[in-house]
Amino acid sequence: MSKHEKLLLKILSGTSDANIQFKDLCNLLKDFGFEVRIRGSHHIFRKEGMAEKINLQREGNKSKPYQVKQVRNLIVKYKLGGKY
C-alpha cells in the first residue's frame, strides 16, 4: 500500500483529523488534480468541474481538523478516492 493510499484511508476513516500533515494533505489534493494558488498563509485548491474551493492554512506542521473534514467530504461527494 502506497503512502498516498494510507493517507487517503486515514482521512476517510475520520479518526485522526488532527494528525494529518499539512504537506501530505496538499500533495494528496495535487495528486487528485487540484490546482493550488497561495495567498499569504492560504493555500487555495480548485479543480475544474467542482463548484467548491478548498482553502487550507497550516497549524504548525499539521492540517486543521475541520479542513481535513472538508477535504474528506469532497473526496466522498466527487468519488475521488477510487476504490476506497
mmCIF file with all atom_site columns, C-alpha atoms in Angstrom, residues 6-40:
data_model
loop_
_atom_site.group_PDB
_atom_site.id
_atom_site.type_symbol
_atom_site.label_atom_id
_atom_site.label_alt_id
_atom_site.label_comp_id
_atom_site.label_asym_id
_atom_site.label_entity_id
_atom_site.label_seq_id
_atom_site.pdbx_PDB_ins_code
_atom_site.Cartn_x
_atom_site.Cartn_y
_atom_site.Cartn_z
_atom_site.occupancy
_atom_site.B_iso_or_equiv
_atom_site.pdbx_formal_charge
_atom_site.auth_seq_id
_atom_site.auth_comp_id
_atom_site.auth_asym_id
_atom_site.auth_atom_id
_atom_site.pdbx_PDB_model_num
ATOM 1  C CA . LYS A 1 6  ? -2.504  5.105  3.514  1.00 0.00 ? 6  LYS A CA 1
ATOM 2  C CA . LEU A 1 7  ? -3.174  8.830  3.828  1.00 0.00 ? 7  LEU A CA 1
ATOM 3  C CA . LEU A 1 8  ? -6.420  8.512  1.912  1.00 0.00 ? 8  LEU A CA 1
ATOM 4  C CA . LEU A 1 9  ? -7.622  5.713  4.210  1.00 0.00 ? 9  LEU A CA 1
ATOM 5  C CA . LYS A 1 10 ? -6.594  7.745  7.267  1.00 0.00 ? 10 LYS A CA 1
ATOM 6  C CA . ILE A 1 11 ? -8.591  10.746 6.039  1.00 0.00 ? 11 ILE A CA 1
ATOM 7  C CA . LEU A 1 12 ? -11.631 8.678  5.048  1.00 0.00 ? 12 LEU A CA 1
ATOM 8  C CA . SER A 1 13 ? -11.693 6.896  8.415  1.00 0.00 ? 13 SER A CA 1
ATOM 9  C CA . GLY A 1 14 ? -12.121 10.250 10.189 1.00 0.00 ? 14 GLY A CA 1
ATOM 10 C CA . THR A 1 15 ? -10.422 9.043  13.355 1.00 0.00 ? 15 THR A CA 1
ATOM 11 C CA . SER A 1 16 ? -7.286  11.195 13.244 1.00 0.00 ? 16 SER A CA 1
ATOM 12 C CA . ASP A 1 17 ? -8.181  14.506 11.608 1.00 0.00 ? 17 ASP A CA 1
ATOM 13 C CA . ALA A 1 18 ? -5.853  16.391 13.979 1.00 0.00 ? 18 ALA A CA 1
ATOM 14 C CA . ASN A 1 19 ? -2.834  14.274 12.962 1.00 0.00 ? 19 ASN A CA 1
ATOM 15 C CA . ILE A 1 20 ? -2.701  14.860 9.199  1.00 0.00 ? 20 ILE A CA 1
ATOM 16 C CA . GLN A 1 21 ? 0.473   16.548 7.998  1.00 0.00 ? 21 GLN A CA 1
ATOM 17 C CA . PHE A 1 22 ? -0.219  19.758 6.073  1.00 0.00 ? 22 PHE A CA 1
ATOM 18 C CA . LYS A 1 23 ? 2.225   18.982 3.261  1.00 0.00 ? 23 LYS A CA 1
ATOM 19 C CA . ASP A 1 24 ? 0.768   15.478 2.873  1.00 0.00 ? 24 ASP A CA 1
ATOM 20 C CA . LEU A 1 25 ? -2.772  16.864 2.556  1.00 0.00 ? 25 LEU A CA 1
ATOM 21 C CA . CYS A 1 26 ? -1.595  19.393 -0.052 1.00 0.00 ? 26 CYS A CA 1
ATOM 22 C CA . ASN A 1 27 ? 0.200   16.660 -2.022 1.00 0.00 ? 27 ASN A CA 1
ATOM 23 C CA . LEU A 1 28 ? -2.899  14.450 -1.914 1.00 0.00 ? 28 LEU A CA 1
ATOM 24 C CA . LEU A 1 29 ? -5.016  17.245 -3.398 1.00 0.00 ? 29 LEU A CA 1
ATOM 25 C CA . LYS A 1 30 ? -2.406  17.857 -6.109 1.00 0.00 ? 30 LYS A CA 1
ATOM 26 C CA . ASP A 1 31 ? -2.431  14.123 -6.901 1.00 0.00 ? 31 ASP A CA 1
ATOM 27 C CA . PHE A 1 32 ? -6.209  14.378 -7.376 1.00 0.00 ? 32 PHE A CA 1
ATOM 28 C CA . GLY A 1 33 ? -5.641  17.092 -9.995 1.00 0.00 ? 33 GLY A CA 1
ATOM 29 C CA . PHE A 1 34 ? -6.309  20.219 -7.954 1.00 0.00 ? 34 PHE A CA 1
ATOM 30 C CA . GLU A 1 35 ? -4.513  23.430 -8.853 1.00 0.00 ? 35 GLU A CA 1
ATOM 31 C CA . VAL A 1 36 ? -3.115  25.461 -5.979 1.00 0.00 ? 36 VAL A CA 1
ATOM 32 C CA . ARG A 1 37 ? -2.856  29.215 -5.541 1.00 0.00 ? 37 ARG A CA 1
ATOM 33 C CA . ILE A 1 38 ? -1.046  30.576 -2.493 1.00 0.00 ? 38 ILE A CA 1
ATOM 34 C CA . ARG A 1 39 ? -2.048  33.915 -0.960 1.00 0.00 ? 39 ARG A CA 1
ATOM 35 C CA . GLY A 1 40 ? -0.064  34.553 2.194  1.00 0.00 ? 40 GLY A CA 1
#
